[in-house]
Coordinates of C-alpha atoms in Angstrom, one line a residue:
M16 CA 0.0 0.0 0.0
L17 CA 1.3 3.4 -1.0
E18 CA -0.2 6.0 1.3
K19 CA -0.4 9.8 1.3
H20 CA -0.6 11.4 4.7
D21 CA -2.6 14.5 3.9
G22 CA -2.1 16.2 7.3
A23 CA 1.6 16.5 6.9
N24 CA 1.8 16.3 3.2
K25 CA 4.3 13.4 3.5
Y26 CA 4.7 10.1 1.7
T27 CA 6.1 6.9 2.9
L28 CA 7.1 3.8 1.1
G29 CA 8.4 1.3 3.7
V30 CA 7.2 -2.2 2.9
T31 CA 8.2 -5.1 5.1
S32 CA 6.6 -8.5 5.5
N33 CA 5.5 -10.5 8.5
K34 CA 6.0 -13.6 6.4
E35 CA 9.4 -15.2 5.7
N36 CA 9.0 -15.5 1.9
R37 CA 8.4 -12.5 -0.4
N38 CA 7.8 -12.6 -4.0
N39 CA 10.0 -9.7 -5.3
N40 CA 8.9 -10.3 -8.8
S41 CA 5.3 -9.4 -8.2
L42 CA 4.1 -5.8 -7.5
K43 CA 0.8 -7.0 -6.0
T44 CA 2.6 -9.3 -3.5
N45 CA 4.7 -6.3 -2.4
F46 CA 1.5 -4.2 -1.9
D47 CA -0.6 -6.8 -0.1
D48 CA -2.4 -5.2 2.8
D49 CA -1.4 -7.8 5.4
Q50 CA 2.3 -7.1 4.6
Q51 CA 2.4 -3.3 5.2
V52 CA 4.5 -1.9 8.0
F53 CA 5.5 1.7 7.2
K54 CA 8.9 3.0 8.2
K55 CA 8.9 5.6 10.9
K56 CA 10.4 9.0 9.9
T57 CA 13.2 9.4 12.4
F58 CA 16.0 11.9 12.7
R59 CA 18.5 9.1 12.1
N60 CA 16.8 8.3 8.9
A61 CA 16.9 11.9 7.7
L62 CA 20.4 12.9 9.0
P63 CA 22.5 11.2 6.3
Q64 CA 20.3 12.8 3.6
I65 CA 20.8 16.2 5.2
L66 CA 24.6 15.6 5.5
A67 CA 24.9 14.6 1.8
T68 CA 22.9 17.6 0.8
C69 CA 25.1 19.9 2.9
A70 CA 28.2 18.5 1.3
K71 CA 26.8 19.2 -2.1
N72 CA 25.7 22.7 -1.0
L73 CA 29.3 23.7 -0.3
L74 CA 29.9 23.6 -4.1
L75 CA 26.8 25.9 -4.5
L76 CA 28.2 28.2 -1.8
T77 CA 31.3 28.7 -3.9
Y78 CA 29.2 29.4 -7.0
G79 CA 27.1 31.9 -5.2
M80 CA 30.2 33.7 -4.2
T81 CA 31.2 34.1 -7.9
L82 CA 27.8 35.8 -8.5
G83 CA 28.2 38.2 -5.5
I84 CA 31.8 39.3 -6.0
T85 CA 30.9 41.4 -9.0
T86 CA 28.5 43.6 -6.9
I87 CA 31.3 44.6 -4.5
A88 CA 34.0 44.8 -7.1
I89 CA 32.1 47.2 -9.5
P90 CA 32.3 50.3 -7.3
A91 CA 36.1 49.9 -7.0
L92 CA 36.6 49.2 -10.7
E93 CA 34.4 52.0 -12.1
Q94 CA 36.5 54.5 -13.9
N95 CA 34.2 57.5 -13.1
T96 CA 33.7 56.9 -9.4
N97 CA 33.3 60.1 -7.4
L98 CA 35.1 59.8 -4.0
S99 CA 34.8 63.3 -2.8
N100 CA 31.6 63.0 -0.8
I101 CA 32.2 59.6 1.0
S102 CA 34.1 58.6 4.1
E103 CA 37.7 57.5 4.1
S104 CA 36.8 53.9 5.0
T105 CA 34.4 53.8 2.0
Q106 CA 37.1 55.3 -0.2
N107 CA 39.4 52.4 0.7
L108 CA 36.8 49.9 -0.5
R109 CA 36.3 51.8 -3.7
T110 CA 40.0 52.1 -4.6
D111 CA 41.7 49.7 -7.1
S112 CA 44.6 50.1 -9.5
L113 CA 42.5 48.5 -12.2
K114 CA 39.8 50.7 -13.7
L115 CA 37.0 49.8 -16.2
T116 CA 34.9 51.8 -18.5
E117 CA 31.1 51.7 -18.4
S118 CA 31.0 49.3 -21.3
Q119 CA 33.6 47.0 -19.7
I120 CA 31.5 47.1 -16.4
S121 CA 28.4 46.0 -18.3
W122 CA 30.4 43.0 -19.6
F123 CA 32.0 42.4 -16.2
S124 CA 28.5 42.1 -14.6
S125 CA 27.1 39.7 -17.3
I126 CA 29.8 37.8 -19.2
N127 CA 29.8 34.9 -16.8
L128 CA 26.0 34.6 -17.1
I129 CA 26.1 34.0 -20.9
C130 CA 28.8 31.3 -20.5
V131 CA 26.7 29.3 -18.0
P132 CA 24.3 28.0 -20.7
V133 CA 27.2 26.4 -22.6
G134 CA 28.1 24.5 -19.4
C135 CA 24.4 23.7 -18.9
F136 CA 24.1 22.3 -22.4
I137 CA 26.8 19.7 -21.8
S138 CA 26.2 19.2 -18.1
G139 CA 24.0 16.2 -18.4
A140 CA 26.3 14.5 -20.9
I141 CA 29.3 14.9 -18.6
T142 CA 27.4 13.9 -15.5
Q143 CA 26.2 10.6 -16.8
P144 CA 29.5 8.9 -17.4
L145 CA 31.3 10.5 -14.4
G146 CA 28.6 10.2 -11.9
R147 CA 27.0 12.9 -9.7
K148 CA 29.5 12.8 -6.9
R149 CA 32.7 12.9 -9.0
S150 CA 31.3 15.6 -11.3
M151 CA 30.7 17.8 -8.3
M152 CA 34.1 17.1 -6.8
F153 CA 36.0 17.9 -10.0
L154 CA 34.1 21.2 -10.4
N155 CA 35.8 22.6 -7.4
I156 CA 39.0 22.8 -9.3
P157 CA 37.9 25.5 -11.9
F158 CA 36.3 27.5 -9.1
F159 CA 39.6 27.6 -7.2
I160 CA 41.3 28.8 -10.4
V161 CA 38.8 31.5 -10.7
W162 CA 39.6 32.9 -7.3
V163 CA 43.3 32.9 -8.0
L164 CA 42.7 34.8 -11.3
Y165 CA 40.5 37.4 -9.6
Y166 CA 43.0 38.0 -6.8
N167 CA 45.9 38.5 -9.2
A168 CA 44.0 40.3 -12.0
S169 CA 45.9 43.3 -13.3
N170 CA 44.0 43.8 -16.6
V171 CA 40.5 43.4 -17.9
T172 CA 41.4 40.3 -19.9
T173 CA 42.2 38.4 -16.7
L174 CA 38.9 39.4 -15.2
Y175 CA 37.1 38.2 -18.4
I176 CA 38.9 34.8 -18.3
A177 CA 37.9 34.3 -14.7
L178 CA 34.3 35.2 -15.5
I179 CA 34.2 32.8 -18.4
I180 CA 35.6 29.9 -16.3
S181 CA 33.2 30.6 -13.5
G182 CA 30.3 30.7 -15.9
L183 CA 31.2 27.4 -17.6
A184 CA 31.7 25.7 -14.2
G185 CA 28.5 27.2 -13.0
G186 CA 26.6 25.6 -15.9
L187 CA 28.4 22.3 -15.5
H188 CA 27.3 21.9 -11.9
E189 CA 23.6 22.2 -12.7
A190 CA 22.8 18.6 -13.8
P191 CA 24.7 16.8 -11.0
V192 CA 23.5 19.1 -8.3
L193 CA 19.8 19.1 -9.3
T194 CA 19.6 15.4 -9.9
Y195 CA 21.7 14.3 -6.9
V196 CA 19.2 15.6 -4.3
A197 CA 16.2 14.2 -6.2
E198 CA 17.8 10.8 -6.3
I199 CA 19.1 10.4 -2.7
T200 CA 16.2 11.9 -0.8
E201 CA 12.8 10.4 0.2
P202 CA 9.7 12.2 -0.9
Y203 CA 8.9 13.8 2.4
L204 CA 12.3 15.4 2.5
R205 CA 12.7 16.2 -1.2
G206 CA 11.0 19.6 -1.2
M207 CA 12.8 21.0 1.9
L208 CA 16.2 19.7 1.0
G209 CA 15.8 20.6 -2.7
S210 CA 15.0 24.2 -1.7
T211 CA 18.3 24.5 0.2
A212 CA 20.2 24.5 -3.2
P213 CA 19.1 28.0 -4.3
T214 CA 19.2 29.1 -0.7
T215 CA 22.9 28.2 -0.5
V216 CA 23.7 30.1 -3.7
I217 CA 22.0 33.1 -2.1
I218 CA 24.0 32.7 1.1
G219 CA 27.2 32.7 -1.0
T220 CA 26.1 35.8 -2.8
V221 CA 25.0 37.6 0.4
S222 CA 28.3 36.7 2.1
Q223 CA 30.1 38.8 -0.5
L224 CA 27.8 41.8 0.1
I225 CA 28.4 41.5 3.9
L226 CA 32.2 41.1 3.6
G227 CA 32.4 43.8 1.0
N228 CA 31.1 46.3 3.6
F229 CA 34.3 45.8 5.6
Y230 CA 37.0 44.5 3.3
H231 CA 38.4 45.4 -0.1
W232 CA 37.0 43.0 -2.8
R233 CA 40.4 41.4 -3.4
S234 CA 40.7 40.5 0.3
V235 CA 37.3 38.9 0.0
V236 CA 38.5 36.9 -3.0
F237 CA 41.4 35.6 -0.9
F238 CA 39.0 34.4 1.8
N239 CA 36.9 32.6 -0.9
M240 CA 39.8 30.4 -2.1
F241 CA 39.3 28.1 0.9
F242 CA 35.8 27.0 0.1
P243 CA 36.4 24.9 -3.1
I244 CA 39.0 23.0 -1.1
L245 CA 36.5 22.4 1.8
A246 CA 33.8 21.3 -0.7
F247 CA 36.1 18.8 -2.4
F248 CA 36.9 17.0 0.8
A249 CA 33.3 17.1 2.1
L250 CA 32.0 15.5 -1.1
S251 CA 34.6 12.7 -0.9
F252 CA 32.8 11.4 2.3
V253 CA 29.3 11.2 0.9
P254 CA 28.0 8.3 -1.3
E255 CA 27.3 8.3 -5.0
S256 CA 23.6 8.4 -6.1
P257 CA 22.2 4.8 -5.9
H258 CA 20.3 5.5 -9.2
W259 CA 23.5 6.2 -11.1
L260 CA 25.3 3.2 -9.5
I261 CA 22.5 0.8 -10.5
N262 CA 22.5 2.2 -14.0
K263 CA 26.2 1.3 -14.2
G264 CA 25.5 -2.2 -13.0
R265 CA 27.3 -1.6 -9.6
F266 CA 24.6 -3.2 -7.5
E267 CA 26.7 -3.8 -4.4
D268 CA 27.8 -0.2 -4.3
A269 CA 24.3 1.0 -4.9
E270 CA 23.0 -1.1 -2.0
K271 CA 25.7 0.3 0.3
S272 CA 24.9 3.8 -0.8
L273 CA 21.2 3.3 0.0
C274 CA 22.1 1.8 3.4
W275 CA 24.1 5.0 4.2
L276 CA 21.5 7.3 2.9
R277 CA 18.6 5.7 4.9
G278 CA 20.3 6.0 8.2
W279 CA 23.3 3.7 8.1
V280 CA 21.0 0.7 8.2
S281 CA 21.6 -2.9 7.3
P282 CA 21.0 -4.2 3.7
E283 CA 17.8 -6.0 4.8
E284 CA 16.1 -2.7 5.7
V285 CA 16.5 -1.2 2.2
Q286 CA 15.9 -4.4 0.1
Q287 CA 12.4 -3.3 -0.9
E288 CA 13.4 0.1 -2.1
F289 CA 16.6 -1.3 -3.7
S290 CA 14.6 -4.0 -5.5
F291 CA 12.2 -1.4 -7.0
L292 CA 15.0 0.9 -8.2
K293 CA 16.9 -2.0 -9.7
K294 CA 13.9 -3.4 -11.6
S295 CA 12.9 0.0 -12.9
I296 CA 16.3 1.1 -14.1
Q297 CA 17.0 -2.2 -15.8
T298 CA 13.6 -2.1 -17.5
K299 CA 14.4 1.3 -18.9
N300 CA 17.8 0.4 -20.1
K301 CA 16.3 -2.5 -22.1
K302 CA 13.9 -0.1 -23.8
K303 CA 16.5 2.5 -24.5
S304 CA 17.1 3.6 -28.0
I305 CA 18.1 6.8 -29.7
K306 CA 14.6 7.1 -31.1
N307 CA 13.0 6.7 -27.6
V308 CA 15.4 9.1 -26.0
F309 CA 14.5 11.9 -28.5
K310 CA 10.8 11.0 -28.2
N311 CA 10.9 11.9 -24.5
Y312 CA 11.5 15.5 -25.4
T313 CA 8.4 15.7 -27.6
L314 CA 6.1 14.5 -24.9
R315 CA 3.8 16.7 -22.7
T316 CA 5.8 15.5 -19.7
F317 CA 8.8 17.6 -20.9
I318 CA 7.2 20.4 -23.0
I319 CA 4.7 21.7 -20.4
P320 CA 7.1 21.7 -17.4
H321 CA 9.7 23.3 -19.6
L322 CA 7.4 26.1 -20.6
I323 CA 6.5 26.8 -17.0
V324 CA 10.2 26.9 -16.0
I325 CA 11.0 29.3 -18.9
G326 CA 8.1 31.5 -17.7
T327 CA 9.4 31.6 -14.2
F328 CA 12.9 32.6 -15.2
F329 CA 11.7 35.2 -17.7
T330 CA 9.5 36.8 -15.1
G331 CA 12.2 36.8 -12.5
H332 CA 15.0 38.3 -14.6
F333 CA 13.0 40.9 -16.5
G334 CA 11.4 41.7 -13.2
G335 CA 14.8 42.8 -11.9
M336 CA 15.7 39.7 -9.9
M337 CA 19.5 39.7 -10.8
S338 CA 20.1 43.1 -12.2
V339 CA 18.8 44.9 -9.1
Q340 CA 21.1 42.9 -6.9
T341 CA 24.1 43.2 -9.2
N342 CA 23.7 47.0 -9.4
A343 CA 22.4 47.4 -5.8
I344 CA 25.1 50.0 -4.8
K345 CA 24.4 52.1 -7.9
L346 CA 20.6 52.0 -7.3
F347 CA 21.0 53.1 -3.7
T348 CA 23.2 55.9 -4.9
L349 CA 20.8 57.0 -7.6
L350 CA 17.6 56.8 -5.4
G351 CA 19.4 58.4 -2.5
T352 CA 19.3 56.8 1.0
P353 CA 19.8 58.3 4.4
I354 CA 22.6 55.9 5.1
N355 CA 25.8 54.9 3.3
E356 CA 25.2 52.9 0.2
Y357 CA 27.5 50.1 1.3
T358 CA 25.6 49.8 4.6
S359 CA 22.4 49.8 2.6
T360 CA 23.7 46.9 0.5
L361 CA 24.8 45.1 3.6
I362 CA 21.2 45.4 4.9
L363 CA 19.9 44.2 1.5
G364 CA 22.1 41.1 1.7
V365 CA 20.8 40.2 5.1
V366 CA 17.2 40.7 4.0
E367 CA 17.7 38.5 0.9
L368 CA 19.0 35.8 3.2
A369 CA 16.1 36.1 5.5
G370 CA 13.7 35.8 2.5
A371 CA 15.4 32.6 1.4
V372 CA 15.2 31.1 4.9
I373 CA 11.5 32.1 5.1
C374 CA 10.9 30.4 1.7
V375 CA 12.5 27.1 2.9
I376 CA 10.3 27.2 6.0
L377 CA 7.0 28.3 4.4
V378 CA 7.1 26.2 1.2
H379 CA 6.1 23.0 3.1
W380 CA 3.0 24.7 4.5
T381 CA 1.9 27.2 1.8
G382 CA 3.0 25.2 -1.2
K383 CA 5.0 26.7 -4.2
R384 CA 2.0 28.0 -6.1
L385 CA 0.6 30.3 -3.5
L386 CA 4.1 31.5 -2.5
L387 CA 5.0 32.4 -6.1
I388 CA 1.7 34.2 -6.8
T389 CA 1.8 36.3 -3.6
T390 CA 5.5 37.2 -3.6
T391 CA 5.6 38.3 -7.3
A392 CA 2.5 40.4 -6.8
G393 CA 4.2 42.0 -3.8
C394 CA 7.4 42.7 -5.8
S395 CA 5.3 44.4 -8.5
M396 CA 3.8 46.7 -5.9
C397 CA 7.2 47.6 -4.4
L398 CA 8.8 48.4 -7.8
F399 CA 5.8 50.6 -8.8
V400 CA 6.3 52.5 -5.5
L401 CA 10.0 53.0 -6.2
A402 CA 9.3 54.1 -9.8
F403 CA 6.7 56.7 -8.5
F404 CA 9.2 57.9 -5.9
D405 CA 12.0 58.4 -8.5
Y406 CA 9.6 60.3 -10.8
F407 CA 8.6 62.7 -8.0
R408 CA 11.9 62.5 -6.2
N409 CA 12.3 66.3 -5.8
E410 CA 9.0 66.5 -4.0
L411 CA 9.3 63.3 -1.9
S412 CA 12.9 62.8 -1.0
S413 CA 13.0 65.3 1.8
T414 CA 9.7 64.1 3.3
F415 CA 10.0 60.4 2.8
P416 CA 13.8 59.7 2.6
W417 CA 13.4 56.1 3.8
I418 CA 11.2 54.9 0.9
P419 CA 14.1 53.7 -1.3
I420 CA 15.7 51.6 1.4
V421 CA 12.4 50.2 2.7
F422 CA 10.9 49.2 -0.7
L423 CA 14.2 48.0 -2.3
N424 CA 14.6 45.7 0.7
A425 CA 11.0 44.6 0.7
N426 CA 11.3 43.8 -3.0
A427 CA 14.5 41.8 -2.3
F428 CA 12.9 39.9 0.5
L429 CA 9.8 38.9 -1.6
I430 CA 12.0 37.9 -4.5
H431 CA 14.1 35.6 -2.4
A432 CA 11.0 34.2 -0.6
G433 CA 9.6 33.1 -3.9
I434 CA 10.8 33.3 -7.5
R435 CA 14.6 33.3 -6.7
L436 CA 14.4 29.8 -5.1
L437 CA 11.2 27.9 -6.1
P438 CA 11.9 27.4 -9.9
W439 CA 14.9 25.4 -9.0
V440 CA 12.9 23.1 -6.8
L441 CA 10.3 22.7 -9.6
I442 CA 13.1 21.7 -12.0
G443 CA 14.1 18.8 -9.8
E444 CA 10.6 17.4 -9.5
M445 CA 8.6 18.2 -12.6
Y446 CA 10.6 16.1 -15.2
P447 CA 10.4 12.3 -15.7
T448 CA 13.2 10.3 -14.3
E449 CA 14.6 9.2 -17.6
I450 CA 15.3 12.7 -18.8
R451 CA 15.7 14.5 -15.4
A452 CA 19.4 15.2 -15.6
T453 CA 19.5 16.5 -19.2
A454 CA 16.2 18.4 -18.8
S455 CA 17.5 20.0 -15.6
G456 CA 20.5 21.3 -17.5
A457 CA 18.4 22.5 -20.4
S458 CA 16.1 24.4 -18.0
A459 CA 19.0 26.0 -16.1
L460 CA 20.3 27.2 -19.4
W461 CA 17.3 29.6 -19.7
F462 CA 18.0 31.1 -16.3
Y463 CA 21.4 32.4 -17.4
V464 CA 20.4 33.4 -20.9
F465 CA 17.7 35.7 -19.4
A466 CA 20.1 36.8 -16.6
F467 CA 22.7 37.8 -19.2
F468 CA 20.3 39.9 -21.3
A469 CA 18.8 41.5 -18.2
N470 CA 22.2 42.5 -16.7
K471 CA 23.8 43.5 -20.0
S472 CA 20.9 45.8 -20.9
F473 CA 20.8 47.4 -17.5
Y474 CA 22.9 50.5 -18.3
W475 CA 21.3 50.9 -21.8
M476 CA 17.8 50.8 -20.3
L477 CA 18.8 53.0 -17.5
N478 CA 20.1 55.7 -19.9
T479 CA 17.1 55.2 -22.3
L480 CA 14.1 54.9 -19.9
K481 CA 15.5 56.7 -16.9
L482 CA 15.4 55.0 -13.5
Y483 CA 11.6 55.4 -13.0
G484 CA 10.9 53.9 -16.5
L485 CA 13.2 50.9 -15.8
L486 CA 11.7 50.2 -12.4
G487 CA 8.2 50.6 -13.9
L488 CA 9.1 48.1 -16.6
Y489 CA 10.4 45.6 -14.0
A490 CA 7.1 46.1 -12.1
L491 CA 5.0 45.3 -15.2
F492 CA 6.9 42.1 -16.1
I493 CA 6.8 40.6 -12.6
G494 CA 3.1 41.6 -12.2
L495 CA 2.3 39.7 -15.4
G496 CA 4.3 36.8 -14.0
S497 CA 2.0 36.6 -11.0
I498 CA -1.0 36.2 -13.4
F499 CA 1.0 33.6 -15.4
F500 CA 1.5 31.5 -12.2
Y501 CA -2.1 31.8 -11.2
I502 CA -3.3 30.4 -14.6
L503 CA -0.7 27.7 -15.4
L504 CA 1.3 26.6 -12.3
P505 CA 0.0 23.5 -10.5
E506 CA 0.7 22.9 -6.9
T507 CA 3.5 20.2 -6.6
E508 CA 4.3 20.4 -2.9
G509 CA 3.4 17.2 -1.1
Y510 CA 2.9 15.1 -4.3
T511 CA 5.1 12.4 -5.5
L512 CA 7.2 12.4 -8.6
Y513 CA 4.8 9.8 -10.0
E514 CA 1.7 12.0 -9.4
I515 CA 3.4 15.1 -10.9
E516 CA 4.5 13.2 -14.0
K517 CA 1.0 11.7 -14.6
H518 CA -0.5 15.2 -14.2
F519 CA 1.5 16.6 -17.1
A520 CA 1.0 13.5 -19.2
R521 CA -2.8 13.9 -19.3
K522 CA -4.4 15.9 -22.1
G523 CA -6.5 18.9 -20.9
N524 CA -4.4 19.4 -17.7
I525 CA -2.5 22.5 -19.0
F526 CA -4.9 24.9 -17.2
K527 CA -5.6 22.6 -14.3
T528 CA -3.6 23.7 -11.2
R529 CA -4.7 20.8 -8.9
I530 CA -2.8 17.5 -9.2
Q531 CA -4.7 14.3 -8.7
S532 CA -3.6 12.2 -5.8
H533 CA -3.0 8.5 -6.6
R534 CA -3.7 6.7 -3.4
V535 CA -3.1 3.0 -3.4
N536 CA -5.1 1.9 -0.4
E537 CA -6.4 -1.5 -1.8
V538 CA -4.7 -4.3 -3.6
H539 CA -6.8 -3.6 -6.7
A540 CA -5.4 0.0 -6.8
T541 CA -2.0 -1.3 -7.6
E542 CA -3.2 -1.5 -11.2
N543 CA -2.4 2.2 -11.4
L544 CA 1.3 1.3 -11.1
K545 CA 1.5 -0.7 -14.3
T546 CA 5.3 -0.7 -14.7
T547 CA 8.3 -0.7 -12.5
S548 CA 9.0 2.8 -14.0
D549 CA 5.9 4.0 -12.3
V550 CA 7.0 2.6 -9.0
E551 CA 10.5 4.2 -9.4
S552 CA 8.9 7.5 -10.2
Y553 CA 6.8 7.2 -7.0
L554 CA 9.9 6.6 -5.0

């Protein structure tokens, strides 16, 4: 019996038998009612999955740092920086022997983002032969090289090379990172642990904003060098994905991995789950052909989730998600704040982190759909207020000087409580198992394509539309995104991978936002699970 516990939105598959003999070749025997003893969800059971996720997150922390370093480096590298009206300590932060023009600054803030899609494109192909764990371990090497290049950069070419390497490595990590958590976690932990990935990237980014308030950007870079080393050693202690090991025919290693991940238990305690995984993957491998592989990308189970993911990334980036953060110091300077712009950026970083933490906590209770709709609507309101303030700045700045810092921070909080994190969780759970790695890389590609164009066009739109016009455009796009989510996005929180896949497979479900629950409470209901692929998807 597969059972959904509605009160806690959790699923459990823990089938053991009171009889000595089991028929592992029969699904119905496995699901007989008199054989069901569900596993208890204990901290020991969850701990190894949390530890493996944390080790993987150290790689994401390093990647987040590469995104945040540009924010604190830009003021020091700007050629036309005016230092006459700022304190001596701030002048020290803004001083650097290397100076860039406005055009070079626009490339500096975006060139890494356009390189990420190249890495995303080949990420799945590299991950499959190497494995999830080894891929993540090796990716720490280019990140270490990036920090060395940044620290010693004496010309713009060196900066561009560092950006290109960080972009490629950032793209390459997408498939192993996104698939690893989906494959090692149980359904009741998948949503929460999956959402820690984008949260960790944000922590890495915010750490740079915080450190940049006290130290020169090159000193921050030196500090960052230690994290790829730490991530490499942490990943060496966690197991490889049991899915990948089974796919490679390494059944003994896969069983050991599953024992480790389910609480350092004995092989007998994971035999049922291991049996399902083994049967499912072997069945898929027998049916594999080039024709079938390509066919998967023409099915509704890929096309509809992919369009939803594209919509979320487009809404976020052209709603100012990345460009506002990258150019935060400049925006605070243009809008005018009653406190130092570096201090304002420090507060912004803390608020972003708070939003990400709130997202991880709330998503289990509110679901992703409600959280995305409400936060994007709130962002739209904040940006409209800022556009209005900038248009009437001469009349309002003396009376309401706190409006810029309050509403920029409110916008940052809402972005990180919703659209900054949740699309990455959706990527890990909306695609079918057989294409999850490649489809995840393809989806991540769109994030960086849109990020590049949004960041690269920031100065051009700022000069063309003025600040109030740019903020108004951001408000319009993210407001339309809220409507898009209301119409098309189904609620996936609390549902299994099997149920989500079946929802997208059915014709006529494109405008249905409620996923049908497949409860298997009787022996006859096992007919819903017609293949071992269905069972593996449920797991």
